[in-house]
CSV table of C-alpha atoms in Angstrom, one decimal:
chain,number,residue,atom,x,y,z
A,1,MET,CA,0.0,0.0,0.0
A,2,VAL,CA,1.3,3.4,-0.9
A,3,GLU,CA,0.7,6.3,1.5
A,4,LEU,CA,0.7,9.9,0.2
A,5,LYS,CA,2.1,12.2,2.9
A,6,SER,CA,0.4,15.4,4.1
A,7,ASP,CA,2.4,18.6,4.5
A,8,ALA,CA,2.7,17.9,8.1
A,9,GLY,CA,4.1,14.4,7.3
A,10,LEU,CA,6.5,15.9,4.9
A,11,ALA,CA,7.7,18.4,7.5
A,12,ALA,CA,8.3,15.6,10.0
A,13,MET,CA,10.1,13.5,7.4
A,14,ARG,CA,12.3,16.5,6.7
A,15,GLU,CA,13.4,16.5,10.4
A,16,ALA,CA,14.2,12.8,10.2
A,17,GLY,CA,16.1,13.4,7.0
A,18,ARG,CA,18.1,16.2,8.6
A,19,VAL,CA,19.3,13.9,11.3
A,20,VAL,CA,20.4,11.3,8.7
A,21,ALA,CA,22.3,14.2,6.9
A,22,GLN,CA,24.0,15.1,10.2
A,23,ALA,CA,25.0,11.5,10.9
A,24,LEU,CA,26.5,11.0,7.4
A,25,ALA,CA,28.4,14.3,7.6
A,26,ALA,CA,29.8,13.3,10.9
A,27,VAL,CA,30.8,9.9,9.8
A,28,ARG,CA,32.5,11.4,6.7
A,29,GLU,CA,34.4,13.9,8.8
A,30,GLN,CA,35.8,11.1,11.0
A,31,ALA,CA,36.7,8.7,8.2
A,32,ALA,CA,40.4,8.7,7.8
A,33,PRO,CA,43.2,6.1,7.4
A,34,GLY,CA,43.3,4.0,10.7
A,35,VAL,CA,39.8,4.5,11.8
A,36,SER,CA,37.7,1.4,12.0
A,37,LEU,CA,34.2,0.8,10.6
A,38,LEU,CA,33.1,0.1,14.1
A,39,GLU,CA,34.3,3.5,15.2
A,40,LEU,CA,32.3,5.2,12.3
A,41,ASP,CA,29.2,3.3,13.5
A,42,GLU,CA,29.7,4.7,17.0
A,43,VAL,CA,29.9,8.2,15.5
A,44,ALA,CA,26.5,7.7,13.8
A,45,ARG,CA,25.0,6.2,16.9
A,46,GLY,CA,26.0,9.4,18.8
A,47,VAL,CA,24.3,11.6,16.4
A,48,LEU,CA,21.1,9.6,16.4
A,49,LYS,CA,21.1,9.5,20.2
A,50,ALA,CA,21.7,13.3,20.5
A,51,ALA,CA,18.7,13.9,18.2
A,52,GLY,CA,16.4,11.6,20.0
A,53,ALA,CA,16.1,9.4,16.9
A,54,ALA,CA,16.2,5.6,16.5
A,55,SER,CA,17.8,3.5,13.8
A,56,PRO,CA,15.7,1.7,11.3
A,57,PHE,CA,18.7,-0.3,10.3
A,58,LEU,CA,19.6,-1.7,13.8
A,59,GLY,CA,17.8,-5.1,14.2
A,60,TYR,CA,16.3,-5.0,10.8
A,61,ARG,CA,15.9,-8.5,9.3
A,62,PRO,CA,14.3,-8.9,5.9
A,63,SER,CA,13.4,-12.3,4.5
A,64,PHE,CA,16.9,-12.8,2.9
A,65,ALA,CA,18.9,-12.1,6.0
A,66,PRO,CA,20.1,-14.9,8.3
A,67,VAL,CA,20.6,-12.5,11.2
A,68,PRO,CA,19.2,-9.0,12.2
A,69,PHE,CA,21.4,-6.2,11.1
A,70,PRO,CA,23.7,-5.3,14.0
A,71,ALA,CA,24.6,-1.6,13.3
A,72,VAL,CA,23.1,1.8,12.5
A,73,ILE,CA,25.0,2.3,9.3
A,74,CYS,CA,25.9,0.1,6.4
A,75,ALA,CA,29.7,0.6,5.6
A,76,SER,CA,30.7,-0.8,2.3
A,77,VAL,CA,34.4,-0.6,1.3
A,78,ASN,CA,35.9,-0.8,-2.2
A,79,ASP,CA,34.3,-4.0,-3.9
A,80,ALA,CA,31.4,-4.1,-1.4
A,81,VAL,CA,28.4,-2.5,-3.0
A,82,VAL,CA,25.9,-2.2,-0.2
A,83,HIS,CA,24.8,-3.7,3.2
A,84,GLY,CA,28.4,-3.9,4.5
A,85,ILE,CA,28.3,-4.7,8.3
A,86,PRO,CA,30.7,-2.4,10.3
A,87,ASN,CA,33.6,-4.4,11.7
A,88,GLY,CA,37.1,-3.9,12.9
A,89,TYR,CA,38.5,-3.2,9.4
A,90,ARG,CA,40.6,-0.1,9.6
A,91,LEU,CA,40.4,2.3,6.7
A,92,ARG,CA,43.4,2.7,4.4
A,93,ASP,CA,44.5,5.5,2.2
A,94,GLY,CA,42.6,5.3,-1.1
A,95,ASP,CA,39.7,3.2,0.1
A,96,LEU,CA,36.3,3.9,-1.6
A,97,VAL,CA,33.7,3.9,1.2
A,98,SER,CA,29.9,3.9,0.9
A,99,ILE,CA,27.9,4.8,4.0
A,100,ASP,CA,24.2,4.2,4.2
A,101,CYS,CA,22.3,5.5,7.2
A,102,GLY,CA,18.7,5.9,8.3
A,103,ALA,CA,16.8,7.6,11.2
A,104,LEU,CA,13.4,7.2,12.8
A,105,LEU,CA,12.1,10.4,14.5
A,106,ASP,CA,8.7,11.0,15.7
A,107,GLY,CA,7.3,8.1,13.8
A,108,TRP,CA,8.8,9.1,10.4
A,109,ALA,CA,11.9,7.7,8.6
A,110,GLY,CA,14.7,9.2,6.6
A,111,ASP,CA,17.3,7.3,4.5
A,112,SER,CA,20.4,8.5,2.7
A,113,ALA,CA,23.8,7.3,1.5
A,114,VAL,CA,27.1,8.8,0.4
A,115,SER,CA,30.3,7.5,-1.3
A,116,PHE,CA,33.7,9.1,-0.9
A,117,THR,CA,37.4,8.3,-1.0
A,118,VAL,CA,39.6,8.2,2.2
A,119,GLY,CA,42.8,10.0,1.6
A,120,THR,CA,44.3,9.9,-1.8
A,121,ALA,CA,41.6,9.3,-4.5
A,122,ARG,CA,42.2,7.1,-7.6
A,123,PRO,CA,41.0,9.0,-10.7
A,124,GLU,CA,38.8,6.0,-11.7
A,125,ASP,CA,37.1,6.1,-8.2
A,126,THR,CA,36.5,9.9,-8.5
A,127,ALA,CA,34.9,9.3,-12.0
A,128,LEU,CA,32.8,6.4,-10.6
A,129,ILE,CA,31.5,8.4,-7.6
A,130,GLU,CA,30.8,11.5,-9.8
A,131,THR,CA,28.9,9.4,-12.2
A,132,THR,CA,26.8,7.8,-9.5
A,133,ARG,CA,26.0,11.3,-8.1
A,134,ARG,CA,24.9,12.4,-11.6
A,135,ALA,CA,22.7,9.4,-11.9
A,136,LEU,CA,21.1,10.3,-8.6
A,137,GLU,CA,20.6,13.9,-9.8
A,138,ALA,CA,19.0,12.6,-13.0
A,139,GLY,CA,16.6,10.4,-11.1
A,140,ILE,CA,15.7,13.2,-8.7
A,141,ALA,CA,15.1,15.5,-11.7
A,142,ALA,CA,12.7,13.0,-13.1
A,143,ALA,CA,10.8,12.7,-9.8
A,144,VAL,CA,8.0,15.1,-10.9
A,145,VAL,CA,4.2,14.9,-10.8
A,146,GLY,CA,2.9,13.2,-14.0
A,147,ASN,CA,5.9,11.0,-14.5
A,148,ARG,CA,6.2,7.4,-13.3
A,149,THR,CA,8.8,5.3,-11.5
A,150,GLY,CA,9.9,4.0,-14.8
A,151,ASP,CA,11.0,7.6,-15.8
A,152,ILE,CA,13.2,7.7,-12.6
A,153,ALA,CA,14.7,4.3,-13.5
A,154,HIS,CA,15.3,5.3,-17.1
A,155,ALA,CA,17.1,8.6,-16.1
A,156,ILE,CA,19.4,6.7,-13.7
A,157,GLY,CA,20.1,3.9,-16.1
A,158,THR,CA,20.9,6.2,-19.0
A,159,VAL,CA,23.7,8.1,-17.0
A,160,ALA,CA,25.0,4.7,-15.6
A,161,ARG,CA,25.2,3.0,-18.9
A,162,ALA,CA,26.7,6.0,-20.7
A,163,GLY,CA,29.6,5.6,-18.3
A,164,ARG,CA,29.8,1.9,-19.0
A,165,TYR,CA,29.0,1.0,-15.5
A,166,GLY,CA,27.1,-1.9,-14.1
A,167,LEU,CA,23.9,-1.5,-12.0
A,168,LEU,CA,23.4,-3.9,-9.1
A,169,ASP,CA,20.9,-6.4,-10.4
A,170,GLY,CA,17.6,-6.6,-8.5
A,171,TYR,CA,18.3,-3.7,-6.2
A,172,GLY,CA,17.0,-0.1,-6.3
A,173,GLY,CA,15.1,2.5,-4.4
A,174,HIS,CA,11.9,2.3,-2.6
A,175,GLY,CA,9.0,4.2,-1.0
A,176,ILE,CA,9.6,5.5,2.5
A,177,GLY,CA,7.5,7.2,5.3
A,178,ARG,CA,6.4,5.7,8.5
A,179,ARG,CA,8.7,2.7,7.8
A,180,MET,CA,12.0,2.7,6.0
A,181,HIS,CA,10.9,0.4,3.2
A,182,GLU,CA,7.4,1.0,1.7
A,183,ASP,CA,5.9,0.6,-1.8
A,184,PRO,CA,6.7,1.3,-4.5
A,185,HIS,CA,9.9,-0.3,-5.7
A,186,VAL,CA,12.0,2.2,-7.7
A,187,ALA,CA,14.4,0.4,-10.2
A,188,ASN,CA,17.7,1.9,-11.3
A,189,GLU,CA,17.0,1.0,-14.9
A,190,GLY,CA,13.8,0.8,-16.9
A,191,ARG,CA,11.5,2.1,-19.5
A,192,PRO,CA,10.0,5.7,-19.3
A,193,GLY,CA,6.3,6.0,-18.9
A,194,ARG,CA,6.1,2.7,-17.0
A,195,GLY,CA,5.5,1.9,-13.3
A,196,TYR,CA,3.8,3.7,-10.4
A,197,PRO,CA,2.5,7.2,-11.1
A,198,LEU,CA,4.2,10.0,-9.2
A,199,ARG,CA,1.7,12.1,-7.2
A,200,PRO,CA,2.1,14.9,-4.7
A,201,GLY,CA,2.9,13.5,-1.2
A,202,LEU,CA,4.7,10.4,-2.5
A,203,VAL,CA,8.1,10.0,-0.9
A,204,LEU,CA,10.8,7.9,-2.4
A,205,ALA,CA,14.3,6.9,-1.5
A,206,ILE,CA,16.2,7.0,-4.8
A,207,GLU,CA,19.6,5.2,-4.8
A,208,PRO,CA,21.8,4.4,-7.7
A,209,MET,CA,24.4,1.7,-7.1
A,210,LEU,CA,27.1,1.6,-9.8
A,211,LEU,CA,29.8,-1.1,-10.4
A,212,ALA,CA,33.0,0.0,-12.0
A,213,GLY,CA,33.5,-3.3,-13.9
A,214,GLY,CA,30.3,-3.0,-15.9
A,215,ARG,CA,28.7,-6.1,-14.7
A,216,ASP,CA,25.4,-6.2,-12.9
A,217,ASP,CA,25.7,-9.4,-10.9
A,218,HIS,CA,27.1,-9.7,-7.3
A,219,ARG,CA,28.0,-12.2,-4.7
A,220,THR,CA,27.1,-12.3,-1.1
A,221,ASP,CA,29.5,-12.6,1.8
A,222,PRO,CA,29.1,-15.4,4.4
A,223,ASP,CA,27.5,-12.8,6.7
A,224,GLY,CA,24.5,-12.9,4.5
A,225,TRP,CA,24.3,-9.1,4.2
A,226,THR,CA,27.3,-7.7,2.3
A,227,LEU,CA,26.9,-7.6,-1.5
A,228,ARG,CA,30.2,-7.5,-3.6
A,229,THR,CA,31.1,-7.1,-7.1
A,230,VAL,CA,31.8,-10.5,-8.7
A,231,ASP,CA,34.9,-9.2,-10.5
A,232,GLY,CA,36.4,-7.4,-7.6
A,233,SER,CA,35.8,-4.0,-9.2
A,234,ARG,CA,34.9,-1.1,-7.0
A,235,ALA,CA,31.3,0.3,-6.4
A,236,ALA,CA,29.6,3.5,-5.3
A,237,HIS,CA,26.2,4.1,-3.8
A,238,VAL,CA,24.5,7.4,-3.2
A,239,GLU,CA,20.8,8.0,-2.0
A,240,HIS,CA,18.4,10.7,-1.1
A,241,THR,CA,14.9,10.7,0.4
A,242,VAL,CA,12.9,12.7,-2.0
A,243,ALA,CA,9.2,14.1,-1.9
A,244,ILE,CA,7.1,14.5,-4.9
A,245,THR,CA,5.4,17.9,-4.7
A,246,GLU,CA,3.5,20.2,-7.0
A,247,ASP,CA,6.6,22.5,-6.9
A,248,GLY,CA,9.0,19.7,-8.1
A,249,PRO,CA,11.1,17.2,-6.2
A,250,ARG,CA,12.1,18.1,-2.6
A,251,ILE,CA,15.2,16.5,-1.1
A,252,LEU,CA,14.5,15.7,2.6
A,253,THR,CA,17.9,14.4,3.5
A,254,LEU,CA,20.0,17.5,3.2
A,255,LEU,CA,21.7,19.3,6.1
């Protein structure tokens, strides 16, 4: 079931989204060579606690997962695309890091992700991250009243394929509101004019996941959560929570 949010609901989601943005900014600021992924998770926990927010990630267990997710961020490094579980791994110079974070505040959810390089960036990683950002921007630009989810998917896929990048097979964005994952699904590649119609009050988490090697398939770590590229190439993941309004798309997960 798809719930269209009222102005009050959107305002509440904006506050949840602001907390997510603050957590991601704090994590990115602390990410440096020698810092562990567990330490980054603690940084995000502190931001959520200070804001009086809960984590929709912590304890989350979808049907595919063998265990509940044990952290408040997903921390995916280099060839890990998404859903990386924070552990004792210490960041190294040149690592490509994707951090996904959510917040629940006053009954409403926010969800966002960023990708960045720790220390010295490789040119190919910079290009990958920049293209992933442009794919997100294209998807957001297509999130207007009168379009459909297929228009968002087509916009994202067009940017990704032009760069000869892969798109994580079977994964994409989603509706969001009182829960982190709601209908409808938002694919990262598709045909324009197809899918769920975009109406005022619909809120979507739009999240391109680009794979540098050009392949779409993935493998799953023994933890049952972390998804990696099959060929060992690097990946990037960016995301914003976006409201469909009569005045155009409104990003709810900015600072």
